[in-house]
PDB file of C-alpha atoms in Angstrom:
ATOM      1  CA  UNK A   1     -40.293  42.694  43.415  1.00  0.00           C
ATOM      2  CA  UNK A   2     -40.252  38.924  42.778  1.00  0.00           C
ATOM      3  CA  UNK A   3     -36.866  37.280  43.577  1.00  0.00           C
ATOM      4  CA  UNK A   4     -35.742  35.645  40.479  1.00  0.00           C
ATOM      5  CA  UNK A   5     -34.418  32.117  41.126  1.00  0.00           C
ATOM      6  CA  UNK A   6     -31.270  31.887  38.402  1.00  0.00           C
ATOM      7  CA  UNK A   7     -29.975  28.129  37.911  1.00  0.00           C
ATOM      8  CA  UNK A   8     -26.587  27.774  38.445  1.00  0.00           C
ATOM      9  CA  UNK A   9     -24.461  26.699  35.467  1.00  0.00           C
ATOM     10  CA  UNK A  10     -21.872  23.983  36.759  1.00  0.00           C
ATOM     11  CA  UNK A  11     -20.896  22.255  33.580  1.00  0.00           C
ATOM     12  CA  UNK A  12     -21.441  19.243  32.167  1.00  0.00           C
ATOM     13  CA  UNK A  13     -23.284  16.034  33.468  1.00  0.00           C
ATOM     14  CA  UNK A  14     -21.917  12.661  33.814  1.00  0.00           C
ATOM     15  CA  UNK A  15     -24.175  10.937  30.818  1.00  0.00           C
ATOM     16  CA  UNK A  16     -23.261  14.344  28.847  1.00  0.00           C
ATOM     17  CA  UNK A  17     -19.541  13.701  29.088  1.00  0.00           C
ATOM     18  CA  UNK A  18     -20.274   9.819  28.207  1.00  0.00           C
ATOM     19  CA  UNK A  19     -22.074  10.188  25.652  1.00  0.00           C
ATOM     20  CA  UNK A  20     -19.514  12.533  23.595  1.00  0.00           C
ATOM     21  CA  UNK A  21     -16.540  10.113  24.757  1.00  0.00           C
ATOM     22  CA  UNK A  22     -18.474   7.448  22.579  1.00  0.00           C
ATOM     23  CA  UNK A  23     -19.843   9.654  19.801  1.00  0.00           C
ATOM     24  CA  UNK A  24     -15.701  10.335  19.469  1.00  0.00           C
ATOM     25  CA  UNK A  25     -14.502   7.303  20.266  1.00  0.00           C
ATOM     26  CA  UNK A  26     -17.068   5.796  17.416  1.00  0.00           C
ATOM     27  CA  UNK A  27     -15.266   8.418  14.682  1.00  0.00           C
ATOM     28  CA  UNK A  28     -11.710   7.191  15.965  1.00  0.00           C
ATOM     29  CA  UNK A  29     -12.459   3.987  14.999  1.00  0.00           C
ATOM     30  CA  UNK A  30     -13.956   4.537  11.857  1.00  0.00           C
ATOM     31  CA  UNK A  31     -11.012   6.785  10.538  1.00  0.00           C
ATOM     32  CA  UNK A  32      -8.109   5.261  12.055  1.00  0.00           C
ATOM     33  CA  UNK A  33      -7.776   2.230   9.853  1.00  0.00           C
ATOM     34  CA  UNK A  34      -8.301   5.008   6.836  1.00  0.00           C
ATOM     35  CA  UNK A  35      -5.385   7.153   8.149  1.00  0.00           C
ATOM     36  CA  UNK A  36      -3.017   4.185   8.731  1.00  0.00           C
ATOM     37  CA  UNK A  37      -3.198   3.293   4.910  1.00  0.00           C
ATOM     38  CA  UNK A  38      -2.644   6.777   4.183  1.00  0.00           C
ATOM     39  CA  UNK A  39       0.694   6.356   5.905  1.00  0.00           C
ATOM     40  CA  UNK A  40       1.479   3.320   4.588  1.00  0.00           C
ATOM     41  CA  UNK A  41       0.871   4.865   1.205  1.00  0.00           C
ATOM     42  CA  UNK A  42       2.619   7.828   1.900  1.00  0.00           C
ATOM     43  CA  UNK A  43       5.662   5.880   2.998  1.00  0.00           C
ATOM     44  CA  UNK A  44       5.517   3.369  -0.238  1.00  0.00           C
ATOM     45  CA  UNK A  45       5.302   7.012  -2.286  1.00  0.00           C
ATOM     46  CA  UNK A  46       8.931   7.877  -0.861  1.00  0.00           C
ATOM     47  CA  UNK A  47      10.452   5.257  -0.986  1.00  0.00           C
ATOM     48  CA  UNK A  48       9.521   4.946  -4.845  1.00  0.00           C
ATOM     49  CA  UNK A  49      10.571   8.326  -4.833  1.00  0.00           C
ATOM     50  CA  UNK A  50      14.283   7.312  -3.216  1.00  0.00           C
ATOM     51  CA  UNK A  51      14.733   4.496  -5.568  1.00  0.00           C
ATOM     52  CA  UNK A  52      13.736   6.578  -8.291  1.00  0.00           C
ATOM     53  CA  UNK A  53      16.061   9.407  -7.436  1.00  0.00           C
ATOM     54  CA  UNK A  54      19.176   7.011  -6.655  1.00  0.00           C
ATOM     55  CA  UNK A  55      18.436   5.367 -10.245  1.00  0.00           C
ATOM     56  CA  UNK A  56      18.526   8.599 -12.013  1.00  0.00           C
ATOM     57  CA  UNK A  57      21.492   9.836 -10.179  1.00  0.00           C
ATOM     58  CA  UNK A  58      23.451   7.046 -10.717  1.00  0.00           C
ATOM     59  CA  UNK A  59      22.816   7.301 -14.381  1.00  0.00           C
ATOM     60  CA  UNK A  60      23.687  11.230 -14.760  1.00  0.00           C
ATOM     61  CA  UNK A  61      27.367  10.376 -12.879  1.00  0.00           C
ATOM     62  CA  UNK A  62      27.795   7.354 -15.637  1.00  0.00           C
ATOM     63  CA  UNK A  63      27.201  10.224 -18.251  1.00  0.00           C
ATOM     64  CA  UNK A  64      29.125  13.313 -15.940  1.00  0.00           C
ATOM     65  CA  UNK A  65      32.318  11.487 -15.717  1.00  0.00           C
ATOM     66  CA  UNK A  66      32.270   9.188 -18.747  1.00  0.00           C
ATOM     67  CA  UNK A  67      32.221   5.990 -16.598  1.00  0.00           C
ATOM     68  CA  UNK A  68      30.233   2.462 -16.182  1.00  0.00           C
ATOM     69  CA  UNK A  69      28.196   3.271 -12.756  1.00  0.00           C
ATOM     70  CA  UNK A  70      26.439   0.598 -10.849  1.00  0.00           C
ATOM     71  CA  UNK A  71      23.215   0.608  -8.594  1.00  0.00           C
ATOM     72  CA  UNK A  72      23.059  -2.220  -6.046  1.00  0.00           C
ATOM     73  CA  UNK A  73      20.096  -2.733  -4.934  1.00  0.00           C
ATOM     74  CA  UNK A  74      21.163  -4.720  -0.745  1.00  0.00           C
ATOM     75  CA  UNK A  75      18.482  -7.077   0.879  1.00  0.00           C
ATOM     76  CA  UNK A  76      18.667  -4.914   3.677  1.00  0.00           C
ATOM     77  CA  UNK A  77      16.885  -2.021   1.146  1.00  0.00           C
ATOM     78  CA  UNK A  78      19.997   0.155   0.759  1.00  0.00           C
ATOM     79  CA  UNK A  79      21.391   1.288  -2.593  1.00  0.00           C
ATOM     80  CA  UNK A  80      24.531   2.049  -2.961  1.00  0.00           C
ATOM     81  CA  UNK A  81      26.719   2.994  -5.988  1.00  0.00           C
ATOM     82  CA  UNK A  82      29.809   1.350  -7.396  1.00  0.00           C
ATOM     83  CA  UNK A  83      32.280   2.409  -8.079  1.00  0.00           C
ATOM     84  CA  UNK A  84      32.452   5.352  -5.348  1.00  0.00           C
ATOM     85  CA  UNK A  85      31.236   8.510  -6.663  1.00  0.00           C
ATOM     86  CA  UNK A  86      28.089   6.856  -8.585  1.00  0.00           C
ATOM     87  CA  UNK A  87      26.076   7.939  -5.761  1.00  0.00           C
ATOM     88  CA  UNK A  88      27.030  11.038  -3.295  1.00  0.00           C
ATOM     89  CA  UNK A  89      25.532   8.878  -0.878  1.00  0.00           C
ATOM     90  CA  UNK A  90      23.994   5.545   0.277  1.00  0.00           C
ATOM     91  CA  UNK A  91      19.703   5.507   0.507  1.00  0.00           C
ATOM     92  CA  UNK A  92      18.213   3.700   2.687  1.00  0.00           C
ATOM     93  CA  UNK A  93      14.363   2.344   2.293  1.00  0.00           C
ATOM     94  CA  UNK A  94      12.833   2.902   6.008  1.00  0.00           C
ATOM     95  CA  UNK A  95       9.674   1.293   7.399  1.00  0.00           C
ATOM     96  CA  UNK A  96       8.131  -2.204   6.084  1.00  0.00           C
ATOM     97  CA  UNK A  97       8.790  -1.750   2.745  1.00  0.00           C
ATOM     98  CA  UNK A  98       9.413  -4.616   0.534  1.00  0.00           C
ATOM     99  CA  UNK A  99      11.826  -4.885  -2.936  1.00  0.00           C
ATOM    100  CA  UNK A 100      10.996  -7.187  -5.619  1.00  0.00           C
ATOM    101  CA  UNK A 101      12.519  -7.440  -8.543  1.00  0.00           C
ATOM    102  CA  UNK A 102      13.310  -9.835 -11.960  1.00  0.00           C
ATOM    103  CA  UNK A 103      16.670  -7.976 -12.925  1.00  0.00           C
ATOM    104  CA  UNK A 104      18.765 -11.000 -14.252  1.00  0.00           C
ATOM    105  CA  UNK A 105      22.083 -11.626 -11.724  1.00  0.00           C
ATOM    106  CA  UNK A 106      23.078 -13.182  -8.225  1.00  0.00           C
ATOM    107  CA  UNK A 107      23.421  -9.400  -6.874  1.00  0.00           C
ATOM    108  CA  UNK A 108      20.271  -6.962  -7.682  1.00  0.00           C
ATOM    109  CA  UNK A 109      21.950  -4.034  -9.466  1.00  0.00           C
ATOM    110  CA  UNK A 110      21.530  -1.864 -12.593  1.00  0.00           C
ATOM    111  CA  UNK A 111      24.359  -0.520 -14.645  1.00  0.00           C
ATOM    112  CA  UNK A 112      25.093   2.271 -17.100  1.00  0.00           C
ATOM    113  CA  UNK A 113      27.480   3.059 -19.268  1.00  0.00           C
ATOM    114  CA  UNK A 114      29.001   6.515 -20.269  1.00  0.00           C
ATOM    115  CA  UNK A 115      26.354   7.385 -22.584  1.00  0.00           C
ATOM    116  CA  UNK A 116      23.495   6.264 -19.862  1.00  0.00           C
ATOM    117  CA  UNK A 117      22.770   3.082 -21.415  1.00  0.00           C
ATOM    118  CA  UNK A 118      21.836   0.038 -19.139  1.00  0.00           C
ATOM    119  CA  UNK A 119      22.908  -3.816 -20.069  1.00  0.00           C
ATOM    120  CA  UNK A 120      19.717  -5.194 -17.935  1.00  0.00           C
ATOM    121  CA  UNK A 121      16.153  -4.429 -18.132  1.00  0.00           C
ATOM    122  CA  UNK A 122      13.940  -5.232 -15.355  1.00  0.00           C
ATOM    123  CA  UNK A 123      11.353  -4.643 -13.474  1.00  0.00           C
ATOM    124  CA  UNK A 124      11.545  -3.377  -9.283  1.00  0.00           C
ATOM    125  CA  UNK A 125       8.109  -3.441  -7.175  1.00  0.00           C
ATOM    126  CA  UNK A 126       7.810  -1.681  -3.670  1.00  0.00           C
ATOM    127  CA  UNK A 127       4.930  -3.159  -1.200  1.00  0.00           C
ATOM    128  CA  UNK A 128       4.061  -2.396   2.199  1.00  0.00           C
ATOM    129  CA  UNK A 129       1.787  -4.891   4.247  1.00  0.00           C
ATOM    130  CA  UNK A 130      -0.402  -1.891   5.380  1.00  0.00           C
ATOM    131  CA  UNK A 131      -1.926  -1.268   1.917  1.00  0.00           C
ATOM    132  CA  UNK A 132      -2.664  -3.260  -1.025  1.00  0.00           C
ATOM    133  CA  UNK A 133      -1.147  -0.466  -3.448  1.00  0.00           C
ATOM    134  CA  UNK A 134       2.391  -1.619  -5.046  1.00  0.00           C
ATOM    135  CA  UNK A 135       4.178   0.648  -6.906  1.00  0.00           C
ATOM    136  CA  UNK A 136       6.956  -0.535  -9.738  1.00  0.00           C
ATOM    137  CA  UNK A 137       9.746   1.200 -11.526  1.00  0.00           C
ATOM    138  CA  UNK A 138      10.861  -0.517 -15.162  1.00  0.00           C
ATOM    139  CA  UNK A 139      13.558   0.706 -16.903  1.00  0.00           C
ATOM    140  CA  UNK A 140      14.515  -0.930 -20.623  1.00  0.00           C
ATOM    141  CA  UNK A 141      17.525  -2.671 -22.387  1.00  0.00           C
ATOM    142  CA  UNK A 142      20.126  -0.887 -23.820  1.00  0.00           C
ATOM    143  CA  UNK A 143      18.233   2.664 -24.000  1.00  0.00           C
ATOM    144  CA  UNK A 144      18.234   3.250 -19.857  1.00  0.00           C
ATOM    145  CA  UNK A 145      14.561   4.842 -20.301  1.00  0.00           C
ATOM    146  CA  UNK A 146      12.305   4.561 -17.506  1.00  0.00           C
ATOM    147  CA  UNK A 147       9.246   4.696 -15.735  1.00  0.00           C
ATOM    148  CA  UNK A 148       7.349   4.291 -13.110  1.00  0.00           C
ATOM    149  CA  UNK A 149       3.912   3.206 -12.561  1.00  0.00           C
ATOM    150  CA  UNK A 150       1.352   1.336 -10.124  1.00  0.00           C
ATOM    151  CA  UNK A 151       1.993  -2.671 -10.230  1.00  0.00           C
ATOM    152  CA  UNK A 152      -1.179  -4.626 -10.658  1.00  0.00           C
ATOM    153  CA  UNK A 153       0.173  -8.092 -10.152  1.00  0.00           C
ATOM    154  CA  UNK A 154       0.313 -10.269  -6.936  1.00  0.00           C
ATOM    155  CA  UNK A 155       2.559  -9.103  -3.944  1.00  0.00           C
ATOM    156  CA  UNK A 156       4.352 -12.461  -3.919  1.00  0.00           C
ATOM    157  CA  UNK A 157       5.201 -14.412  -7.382  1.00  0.00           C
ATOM    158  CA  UNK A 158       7.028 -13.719 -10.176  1.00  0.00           C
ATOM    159  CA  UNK A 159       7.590 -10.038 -11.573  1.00  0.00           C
ATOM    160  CA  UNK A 160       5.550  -9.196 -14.939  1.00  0.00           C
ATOM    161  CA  UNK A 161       7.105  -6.000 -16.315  1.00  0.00           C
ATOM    162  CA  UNK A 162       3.838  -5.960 -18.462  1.00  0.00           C
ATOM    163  CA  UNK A 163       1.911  -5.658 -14.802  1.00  0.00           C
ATOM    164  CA  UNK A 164       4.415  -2.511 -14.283  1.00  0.00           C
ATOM    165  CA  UNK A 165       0.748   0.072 -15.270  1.00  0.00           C
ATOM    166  CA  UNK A 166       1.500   3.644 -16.244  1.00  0.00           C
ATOM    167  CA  UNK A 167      -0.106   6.137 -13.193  1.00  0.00           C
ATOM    168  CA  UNK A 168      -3.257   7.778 -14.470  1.00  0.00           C
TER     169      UNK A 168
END
């Protein structure tokens, strides 16, 4: 009977190993500039969200305990309610985030009455350097309705509420 010579399976080869590192390495670069901006867009999503929330919640107290109730909106990107008990607590806006906004007044806030009517109308946009998607929330005179919506204008300039677009 013949011998039969079996070759010995000891893995991979040097150029085998190389030439995966760069077939993955290629894909890493491709995607990771993709999955960056989804981050950055995910992060510009909550903190709409936060403002969004604070907003709303600072209008329900106004109406809850028949009071005026104030949103300031800090340079630092905190909101926090005045008088206490407008907002349980303080938000914060994390990350590279930036507020804009054309709300008439030396100190960025919106107020509402008892009934949940505001005295300002404005505009607020949220940008992030890592994408070029801004979002903006708009809320009207006297009836405190809002909404929110993806801003079309420049990231630095004036505000245009009429740039504020509805999301589709």
């Amino acid at each position: 009977m013949p011998k039969q010579t079996r070759k010995s399976d000891r893995g991979f080869t040097l150029i085998e190993l190389a030439s995966v590192l760069v077939i993955v390495g290629i894909f890493a670069a491709i995607s990771a500039p993709n999955l960056l901006g989804l981050f950055d867009r995910y992060r510009l999503n909550q903190a709409t969200d936060t403002l969004v929330g604070a907003i709303k919640e600072a209008q329900m107290q106004a109406i809850r305990q028949g009071k005026l109730c104030r949103i300031i909106i800090n340079s630092n990107n905190t909101l926090t309610g005045e008088p206490p008990g407008c907002l349980l607590s303080s938000r914060s806006i994390r990350g590279n985030i930036k507020i804009r906004n054309n709300i008439p007044g030396a100190v960025s806030n919106i107020s509402f009455s008892h009934k949940g009517n505001t005295t300002k109308a404005g505009t607020i946009v949220l940008s992030s350097q890592g994408t070029n998607s801004q979002k903006c929330f708009a809320i009207s005179l006297g009836t405190g309705i809002a909404r929110t919506g993806i801003y079309t204008g420049e990231k630095t300039g004036s505000i245009l509420g009429k740039k504020c677009k509805k999301k589709s």
